[in-house]
Amino acid sequence: MSTDAIVLLKEDHKEMRRLFKAFQDAEEGPASQRQKLVDQILEALTVHTYLENEVMYPEVRRLLPDLEDDILESYEEHHVADVLCAELASMDADDERFNAKTTVLIENVTHHVEEEEEEWFPKVRDALGRKQLQEIGEKMIALRADAPRTPTAPKAIKKALDAVTA
């Protein structure tokens, strides 16, 4: 398994795309199936954004000050996703807005992922050496086990509040 931070984040993105597609395929299906998929999406996003906010973004911000604007935009995109995730965590799949809210979350996260992979990751990879990306990745791997799994977990709530007060 690679410890390269960008490779690890892209693996998370791939899993999110799989879950998004599964939700879209199940949109007309039973509420229980949609609920299960959204619960998986919320867990994947909560862990992923926590690792980016706690490790990747601060490290890149420190090492590559020229990417400050990109990082600030990413924090804000995460904040929007955090709000949607918190709302979805308190909803039932049979709520009339559940599918619509999930679709908006998917659209926002897909936009964020595309920006990261097409614009931001190449800049980071060009500027940082393999060794630095592996060190960042190792920190992310170490933190993953303790990352929050739901948008209502205390660490996830703190991350969302930090975005408001920063």
Short mmCIF file of C-alpha atoms in Angstrom, two decimals:
data_model
loop_
_atom_site.label_atom_id
_atom_site.label_comp_id
_atom_site.label_asym_id
_atom_site.label_seq_id
_atom_site.Cartn_x
_atom_site.Cartn_y
_atom_site.Cartn_z
CA MET A 1 0.00 0.00 0.00
CA SER A 2 1.28 3.44 -0.92
CA THR A 3 1.83 6.05 1.77
CA ASP A 4 1.80 8.90 -0.77
CA ALA A 5 -0.77 11.40 0.53
CA ILE A 6 -2.17 12.14 -2.92
CA VAL A 7 -2.54 8.45 -3.75
CA LEU A 8 -4.38 7.89 -0.45
CA LEU A 9 -6.74 10.80 -1.07
CA LYS A 10 -7.44 9.61 -4.62
CA GLU A 11 -8.31 6.16 -3.23
CA ASP A 12 -10.85 7.85 -0.94
CA HIS A 13 -12.21 9.78 -3.94
CA LYS A 14 -12.61 6.55 -5.88
CA GLU A 15 -14.59 5.00 -3.02
CA MET A 16 -16.80 8.09 -2.79
CA ARG A 17 -17.52 7.96 -6.53
CA ARG A 18 -18.51 4.30 -6.14
CA LEU A 19 -20.87 5.16 -3.29
CA PHE A 20 -22.31 8.14 -5.19
CA LYS A 21 -23.05 5.94 -8.19
CA ALA A 22 -24.62 3.29 -5.97
CA PHE A 23 -26.89 5.95 -4.43
CA GLN A 24 -27.86 7.33 -7.84
CA ASP A 25 -28.66 3.80 -9.03
CA ALA A 26 -30.81 3.25 -5.92
CA GLU A 27 -32.63 6.60 -5.92
CA GLU A 28 -35.96 4.99 -6.80
CA GLY A 29 -35.30 1.95 -4.62
CA PRO A 30 -36.30 1.17 -1.05
CA ALA A 31 -35.66 3.82 1.59
CA SER A 32 -33.64 1.35 3.65
CA GLN A 33 -31.16 0.85 0.80
CA ARG A 34 -30.80 4.61 0.26
CA GLN A 35 -30.36 5.15 4.00
CA LYS A 36 -27.62 2.54 4.17
CA LEU A 37 -25.78 4.10 1.21
CA VAL A 38 -26.04 7.63 2.62
CA ASP A 39 -24.73 6.38 5.97
CA GLN A 40 -21.71 4.95 4.12
CA ILE A 41 -21.26 8.21 2.17
CA LEU A 42 -21.41 10.23 5.40
CA GLU A 43 -18.80 8.03 7.05
CA ALA A 44 -16.46 8.16 4.04
CA LEU A 45 -16.79 11.94 3.74
CA THR A 46 -16.41 12.56 7.48
CA VAL A 47 -13.18 10.56 7.66
CA HIS A 48 -11.80 11.98 4.41
CA THR A 49 -12.46 15.64 5.16
CA TYR A 50 -11.11 15.21 8.69
CA LEU A 51 -7.82 13.84 7.36
CA GLU A 52 -7.52 16.61 4.79
CA ASN A 53 -8.36 19.34 7.31
CA GLU A 54 -6.14 17.98 10.07
CA VAL A 55 -3.13 16.84 8.05
CA MET A 56 -3.03 17.51 4.32
CA TYR A 57 -4.21 21.11 4.17
CA PRO A 58 -2.16 22.40 7.14
CA GLU A 59 0.99 20.67 5.87
CA VAL A 60 0.58 21.97 2.32
CA ARG A 61 -0.30 25.41 3.63
CA ARG A 62 2.93 25.43 5.69
CA LEU A 63 5.13 24.05 2.92
CA LEU A 64 3.56 25.83 -0.07
CA PRO A 65 2.27 29.28 0.93
CA ASP A 66 1.55 30.07 -2.74
CA LEU A 67 -1.37 27.60 -2.55
CA GLU A 68 -3.07 29.49 0.30
CA ASP A 69 -6.08 30.52 -1.81
CA ASP A 70 -6.63 26.95 -3.02
CA ILE A 71 -6.54 25.65 0.54
CA LEU A 72 -8.92 28.30 1.84
CA GLU A 73 -11.37 27.44 -0.94
CA SER A 74 -11.07 23.75 -0.06
CA TYR A 75 -11.82 24.47 3.61
CA GLU A 76 -14.98 26.32 2.54
CA GLU A 77 -16.04 23.50 0.22
CA HIS A 78 -15.58 21.08 3.12
CA HIS A 79 -17.69 23.34 5.30
CA VAL A 80 -20.57 23.21 2.81
CA ALA A 81 -20.27 19.41 2.71
CA ASP A 82 -20.16 19.29 6.54
CA VAL A 83 -23.43 21.21 6.79
CA LEU A 84 -25.15 18.93 4.26
CA CYS A 85 -23.75 15.83 5.98
CA ALA A 86 -25.01 17.00 9.39
CA GLU A 87 -28.45 17.64 7.94
CA LEU A 88 -28.56 14.25 6.21
CA ALA A 89 -27.43 12.52 9.40
CA SER A 90 -30.58 13.79 11.11
CA MET A 91 -32.96 12.81 8.28
CA ASP A 92 -34.71 9.61 7.34
CA ALA A 93 -34.50 8.30 3.79
CA ASP A 94 -38.25 8.66 3.39
CA ASP A 95 -38.06 12.43 4.02
CA GLU A 96 -39.16 14.29 0.87
CA ARG A 97 -35.86 16.22 0.74
CA PHE A 98 -33.52 13.30 1.42
CA ASN A 99 -32.77 12.46 -2.22
CA ALA A 100 -32.50 16.12 -3.23
CA LYS A 101 -30.14 16.95 -0.38
CA THR A 102 -28.01 13.89 -1.15
CA THR A 103 -27.87 14.91 -4.81
CA VAL A 104 -26.68 18.41 -3.86
CA LEU A 105 -24.03 16.86 -1.59
CA ILE A 106 -22.87 14.56 -4.40
CA GLU A 107 -22.69 17.47 -6.87
CA ASN A 108 -20.70 19.63 -4.45
CA VAL A 109 -18.28 16.89 -3.49
CA THR A 110 -17.82 15.82 -7.12
CA HIS A 111 -16.91 19.41 -8.05
CA HIS A 112 -14.44 19.57 -5.13
CA VAL A 113 -12.86 16.22 -6.05
CA GLU A 114 -12.45 17.25 -9.69
CA GLU A 115 -10.77 20.52 -8.69
CA GLU A 116 -8.43 18.70 -6.34
CA GLU A 117 -7.48 16.00 -8.82
CA GLU A 118 -7.21 18.19 -11.92
CA GLU A 119 -5.77 21.41 -10.46
CA TRP A 120 -4.59 21.18 -6.88
CA PHE A 121 -2.97 17.75 -6.65
CA PRO A 122 -0.73 18.36 -9.71
CA LYS A 123 0.53 21.63 -8.16
CA VAL A 124 1.23 19.88 -4.86
CA ARG A 125 2.94 16.92 -6.53
CA ASP A 126 5.15 19.23 -8.63
CA ALA A 127 6.17 21.29 -5.60
CA LEU A 128 6.66 18.57 -3.00
CA GLY A 129 8.97 15.63 -3.31
CA ARG A 130 7.96 12.02 -3.00
CA LYS A 131 9.44 11.84 0.49
CA GLN A 132 7.34 14.76 1.76
CA LEU A 133 4.14 13.32 0.28
CA GLN A 134 4.91 9.97 1.91
CA GLU A 135 5.49 11.65 5.28
CA ILE A 136 2.17 13.48 5.00
CA GLY A 137 0.49 10.22 3.97
CA GLU A 138 1.95 8.39 6.97
CA LYS A 139 0.47 11.05 9.28
CA MET A 140 -2.91 10.59 7.58
CA ILE A 141 -2.74 6.81 7.95
CA ALA A 142 -1.87 7.17 11.65
CA LEU A 143 -4.80 9.55 12.22
CA ARG A 144 -7.38 7.56 10.22
CA ALA A 145 -8.13 5.08 13.02
CA ASP A 146 -9.08 7.94 15.37
CA ALA A 147 -10.95 10.00 12.77
CA PRO A 148 -14.63 10.68 13.42
CA ARG A 149 -17.01 8.37 11.56
CA THR A 150 -20.21 10.41 11.71
CA PRO A 151 -20.89 14.11 11.12
CA THR A 152 -22.25 14.34 14.68
CA ALA A 153 -19.11 12.97 16.37
CA PRO A 154 -17.41 15.59 18.59
CA LYS A 155 -14.27 15.81 16.42
CA ALA A 156 -16.39 16.28 13.30
CA ILE A 157 -18.48 18.97 14.97
CA LYS A 158 -15.31 20.75 16.12
CA LYS A 159 -13.97 20.64 12.55
CA ALA A 160 -17.20 22.18 11.25
CA LEU A 161 -17.20 24.88 13.94
CA ASP A 162 -13.56 25.71 13.26
CA ALA A 163 -14.57 26.51 9.67
CA VAL A 164 -17.14 29.02 10.92
CA THR A 165 -14.85 30.74 13.43
CA ALA A 166 -11.62 30.67 11.41
#
